[in-house]
Coordinates of C-alpha atoms in Angstrom, one line a residue:
M23 CA -102.5 -4.2 -8.4
K24 CA -102.4 -0.8 -7.0
V25 CA -102.3 -2.0 -3.8
F26 CA -99.2 -4.5 -4.7
Q27 CA -97.3 -1.5 -6.3
K28 CA -98.1 0.9 -3.3
S29 CA -96.5 -2.1 -1.5
C30 CA -93.6 -1.8 -3.5
V31 CA -92.7 2.1 -2.9
F32 CA -93.2 1.6 0.3
G33 CA -90.8 -1.2 1.1
A34 CA -88.4 0.6 -1.5
L35 CA -88.4 4.0 0.7
I36 CA -88.3 1.6 4.0
A37 CA -84.9 0.3 2.5
I38 CA -83.4 3.5 1.8
L39 CA -84.4 4.9 5.2
A40 CA -83.0 2.2 6.9
S41 CA -79.7 2.0 4.7
G42 CA -79.8 6.0 5.2
C43 CA -79.4 5.6 9.3
A44 CA -77.0 2.9 9.0
D45 CA -74.6 5.2 6.9
P46 CA -75.3 8.4 7.3
H47 CA -74.2 11.3 4.6
G48 CA -70.4 13.0 5.8
R49 CA -69.4 10.1 7.7
P50 CA -65.4 9.7 6.5
A51 CA -65.2 6.0 5.4
S52 CA -63.0 4.5 8.4
D53 CA -59.5 4.3 5.8
S54 CA -59.8 7.9 4.8
E55 CA -58.4 9.5 7.8
V56 CA -55.4 11.4 6.9
R57 CA -52.2 11.5 9.3
A58 CA -50.7 13.6 10.4
P59 CA -47.0 14.3 8.5
N60 CA -45.2 13.0 11.9
E61 CA -47.3 9.7 12.4
I62 CA -46.0 8.3 8.3
V63 CA -43.9 5.8 9.0
D64 CA -44.2 4.1 5.5
F65 CA -40.3 4.1 3.9
N66 CA -41.6 4.5 0.3
T67 CA -43.7 7.6 1.4
L68 CA -41.2 9.2 3.3
Y69 CA -38.4 8.4 0.3
G70 CA -41.0 9.8 -2.4
N71 CA -41.9 13.1 0.0
N72 CA -38.0 14.1 1.2
C73 CA -35.5 11.9 -1.4
A74 CA -36.9 11.6 -4.4
G75 CA -36.6 15.0 -5.8
C76 CA -32.3 14.9 -5.5
H77 CA -31.9 11.2 -5.4
G78 CA -34.6 9.7 -7.8
A79 CA -37.5 8.3 -7.5
A80 CA -35.8 4.4 -6.9
G81 CA -32.5 5.8 -5.4
H82 CA -30.9 6.2 -8.9
G83 CA -29.6 9.1 -8.7
G84 CA -30.6 12.6 -10.0
A85 CA -29.6 15.6 -9.2
A86 CA -27.6 14.3 -6.4
I87 CA -25.6 10.8 -5.9
A88 CA -27.2 7.5 -6.5
L89 CA -28.6 6.3 -3.1
A90 CA -29.3 2.8 -4.4
N91 CA -25.4 2.5 -5.6
P92 CA -23.9 -0.5 -4.0
V93 CA -20.6 1.1 -3.8
Y94 CA -21.8 3.9 -1.7
L95 CA -23.3 1.8 0.6
S96 CA -20.7 -0.2 0.8
I97 CA -18.1 2.6 2.5
A98 CA -20.8 5.0 4.1
D99 CA -22.2 3.1 7.2
D100 CA -25.6 3.0 9.1
A101 CA -24.4 6.2 11.5
T102 CA -23.4 8.2 8.6
I103 CA -26.0 8.0 6.1
R104 CA -28.3 8.8 9.4
N105 CA -26.4 11.5 10.6
I106 CA -26.3 12.9 6.8
I107 CA -30.0 12.6 6.8
A108 CA -30.5 14.2 10.2
K109 CA -27.9 17.0 10.0
G110 CA -27.6 17.4 6.2
V111 CA -24.3 19.2 4.8
P112 CA -24.0 22.3 5.4
G113 CA -23.0 24.9 2.5
T114 CA -24.6 22.1 0.1
A115 CA -27.9 21.6 -1.3
M116 CA -28.6 19.0 1.3
P117 CA -30.4 20.3 4.1
A118 CA -30.9 18.9 7.8
F119 CA -34.2 16.8 7.8
A120 CA -34.5 16.7 11.7
E121 CA -36.6 18.2 13.4
T122 CA -34.0 18.8 16.2
A123 CA -31.9 20.6 13.3
G124 CA -35.0 22.6 11.7
G125 CA -36.5 20.2 9.4
M126 CA -39.7 18.2 9.6
L127 CA -38.9 14.4 9.9
T128 CA -39.0 12.8 13.6
N129 CA -36.1 10.2 14.8
A130 CA -38.4 7.6 13.7
Q131 CA -38.8 8.7 10.3
I132 CA -35.1 9.4 9.6
D133 CA -34.1 5.6 11.3
V134 CA -36.8 4.2 8.6
I135 CA -35.1 5.9 5.9
S136 CA -31.8 5.3 7.0
K137 CA -32.4 1.8 7.6
E138 CA -34.6 0.7 4.6
L139 CA -31.9 2.3 2.2
R140 CA -29.5 -0.2 2.9
S141 CA -31.8 -3.2 3.6
R142 CA -34.2 -2.6 0.0
R143 CA -30.9 -0.9 -2.0
A144 CA -27.8 -2.7 -1.3
S145 CA -26.9 -6.1 -3.0
R146 CA -24.1 -8.8 -2.8
G147 CA -20.7 -9.3 -4.5
T148 CA -20.5 -6.0 -5.6
L149 CA -17.2 -5.6 -4.9
E150 CA -15.5 -9.0 -6.4
T151 CA -12.3 -6.8 -6.7
G152 CA -11.3 -6.0 -2.9
S153 CA -12.3 -3.6 -0.9
A154 CA -13.1 -0.2 -1.3
P155 CA -11.3 3.0 -0.3
P156 CA -12.2 4.4 3.2
Y157 CA -15.3 6.3 3.2
L158 CA -13.1 8.9 5.5
T159 CA -9.3 8.9 5.2
K160 CA -6.7 10.0 7.6
L161 CA -4.0 10.7 4.4
P162 CA -3.2 14.6 4.2
G163 CA -3.7 15.4 0.6
D164 CA -1.2 16.5 -1.6
V165 CA -2.3 19.0 -4.5
P166 CA 0.8 18.6 -7.0
R167 CA 0.5 15.1 -6.5
G168 CA -3.4 15.4 -7.3
E169 CA -3.0 17.4 -10.4
V170 CA -0.6 14.2 -11.2
A171 CA -3.3 11.8 -10.4
Y172 CA -5.9 13.9 -12.6
K173 CA -4.0 13.7 -15.8
T174 CA -3.7 9.9 -15.1
Y175 CA -7.1 9.2 -14.2
C176 CA -9.8 12.0 -15.0
E177 CA -8.6 14.1 -17.8
S178 CA -9.8 11.9 -20.5
C179 CA -13.4 12.5 -19.8
H180 CA -13.4 15.9 -17.6
G181 CA -11.1 17.6 -19.8
P182 CA -7.6 19.5 -19.0
N183 CA -7.9 21.3 -15.5
G184 CA -10.8 19.6 -15.2
S185 CA -12.8 22.4 -17.7
G186 CA -14.9 19.3 -19.3
G187 CA -14.8 17.5 -22.0
S188 CA -16.6 15.6 -24.5
K189 CA -18.0 12.9 -22.1
A190 CA -18.1 14.6 -19.3
S191 CA -18.3 18.1 -17.6
A192 CA -16.3 20.7 -15.9
I193 CA -15.3 19.5 -12.6
T194 CA -13.4 22.8 -11.6
D195 CA -15.8 25.1 -12.1
P196 CA -16.9 27.4 -9.1
S197 CA -20.7 27.2 -9.4
F198 CA -20.0 23.3 -9.2
L199 CA -17.2 23.1 -6.5
A200 CA -19.4 26.1 -4.5
L201 CA -22.4 23.5 -4.2
I202 CA -20.2 20.1 -2.6
S203 CA -18.5 19.1 -0.1
D204 CA -15.0 17.5 0.1
Q205 CA -16.1 14.7 1.2
G206 CA -18.7 15.0 -1.6
L207 CA -16.2 15.0 -3.8
R208 CA -14.8 12.3 -2.3
T209 CA -17.4 9.8 -2.3
V210 CA -18.2 10.2 -6.0
V211 CA -14.8 9.4 -7.2
I212 CA -15.1 6.6 -5.1
A213 CA -18.5 5.6 -5.8
G214 CA -18.7 7.2 -9.1
R215 CA -22.0 8.4 -11.0
P216 CA -23.3 5.3 -12.6
E217 CA -26.8 6.9 -13.6
L218 CA -24.0 9.0 -15.5
D219 CA -21.7 6.8 -16.7
A220 CA -19.2 8.0 -14.6
P221 CA -16.7 5.2 -13.5
D222 CA -16.0 4.4 -9.7
W223 CA -12.7 4.0 -8.5
R224 CA -12.1 1.4 -10.3
G225 CA -12.8 1.6 -13.7
N226 CA -10.8 5.1 -14.9
I227 CA -8.1 2.4 -16.1
P228 CA -8.6 -1.2 -16.4
G229 CA -6.6 -3.0 -13.7
E230 CA -5.4 -0.2 -12.4
P231 CA -7.6 1.3 -9.2
M232 CA -7.5 4.6 -7.8
T233 CA -5.4 4.2 -4.3
D234 CA -6.8 6.0 -1.0
Q235 CA -3.5 8.6 -1.5
D236 CA -4.6 9.0 -5.2
I237 CA -8.2 9.6 -4.5
T238 CA -7.3 12.2 -1.4
D239 CA -4.5 13.9 -3.8
V240 CA -7.3 14.5 -6.6
V241 CA -9.4 15.9 -4.3
A242 CA -7.0 18.0 -2.8
W243 CA -6.3 19.5 -5.9
L244 CA -10.1 19.8 -6.8
V245 CA -10.7 21.9 -3.6
S246 CA -7.6 24.1 -4.7
H247 CA -10.1 25.4 -6.9
R248 CA -12.2 26.9 -4.9
V249 CA -13.0 30.5 -4.5
P250 CA -12.4 32.3 -1.3
N251 CA -16.4 32.1 -0.5
R252 CA -17.8 29.1 -1.2
D253 CA -20.9 30.3 -0.8
Q254 CA -20.8 33.3 -2.9
P255 CA -19.4 31.3 -6.3
Y256 CA -18.9 34.5 -8.6
A257 CA -15.9 36.1 -6.7
S258 CA -14.6 37.9 -10.0
N259 CA -18.2 39.8 -10.7
R260 CA -18.5 40.7 -7.2
N261 CA -14.9 42.2 -6.8
E262 CA -15.6 43.8 -10.0
H263 CA -18.9 45.2 -9.0
Q264 CA -17.2 46.8 -5.4
E265 CA -14.2 47.7 -7.3
S266 CA -16.9 50.1 -9.0
H267 CA -18.5 51.2 -6.2
D268 CA -15.2 52.2 -4.3
V269 CA -14.6 54.2 -7.5
K270 CA -18.2 55.9 -7.1

């Protein structure tokens, strides 16, 4: 019996040693290697790390517009979306992501995000009422006409003079206008903010969509409310401080 027990123990030791030689401790598994950041080309990873914080985990909006909004995808072409990702929007919260512009994404990674945003998010049959107004406009804006268009299409939600209402926030607030570009304003008027129950250009007055001219004029009116130095929105406080300093 003792001989048999010794044989079993000896056999177990041999098995342990053999397995240890075949897979020594400390050797990483074949799938445990960490890829360099510039080698990642998985859309979900790239979007999650770089876009989701502002545009929402599934592109449904957050601090910034919803990229999964089919109206937005219908007016912004591939080149426009790629350019915004690569170069950002100066003067706003949208940074440049391209390495050539000071960001951390390669051209290949930006291609993955821009192309798959459309292929994964776009859906058909969303513009049954006709074509959306163009992303860019060639029409000049008119501030007085824009005030009239604002009262017609926007005031019921955003309040008199854009100061906010029971249904929507203030949109002539200097801080808000300092963080959004002219094109950003136009994009929101056209595409809406569905995640905030803000209608697109068709939904303010049933059966009476805004025209390209209406949108252009409303944007011109909104822009007229910007303070002179849009990167420093609190102009009145700054002027008061400067006047106090001059008196001293």
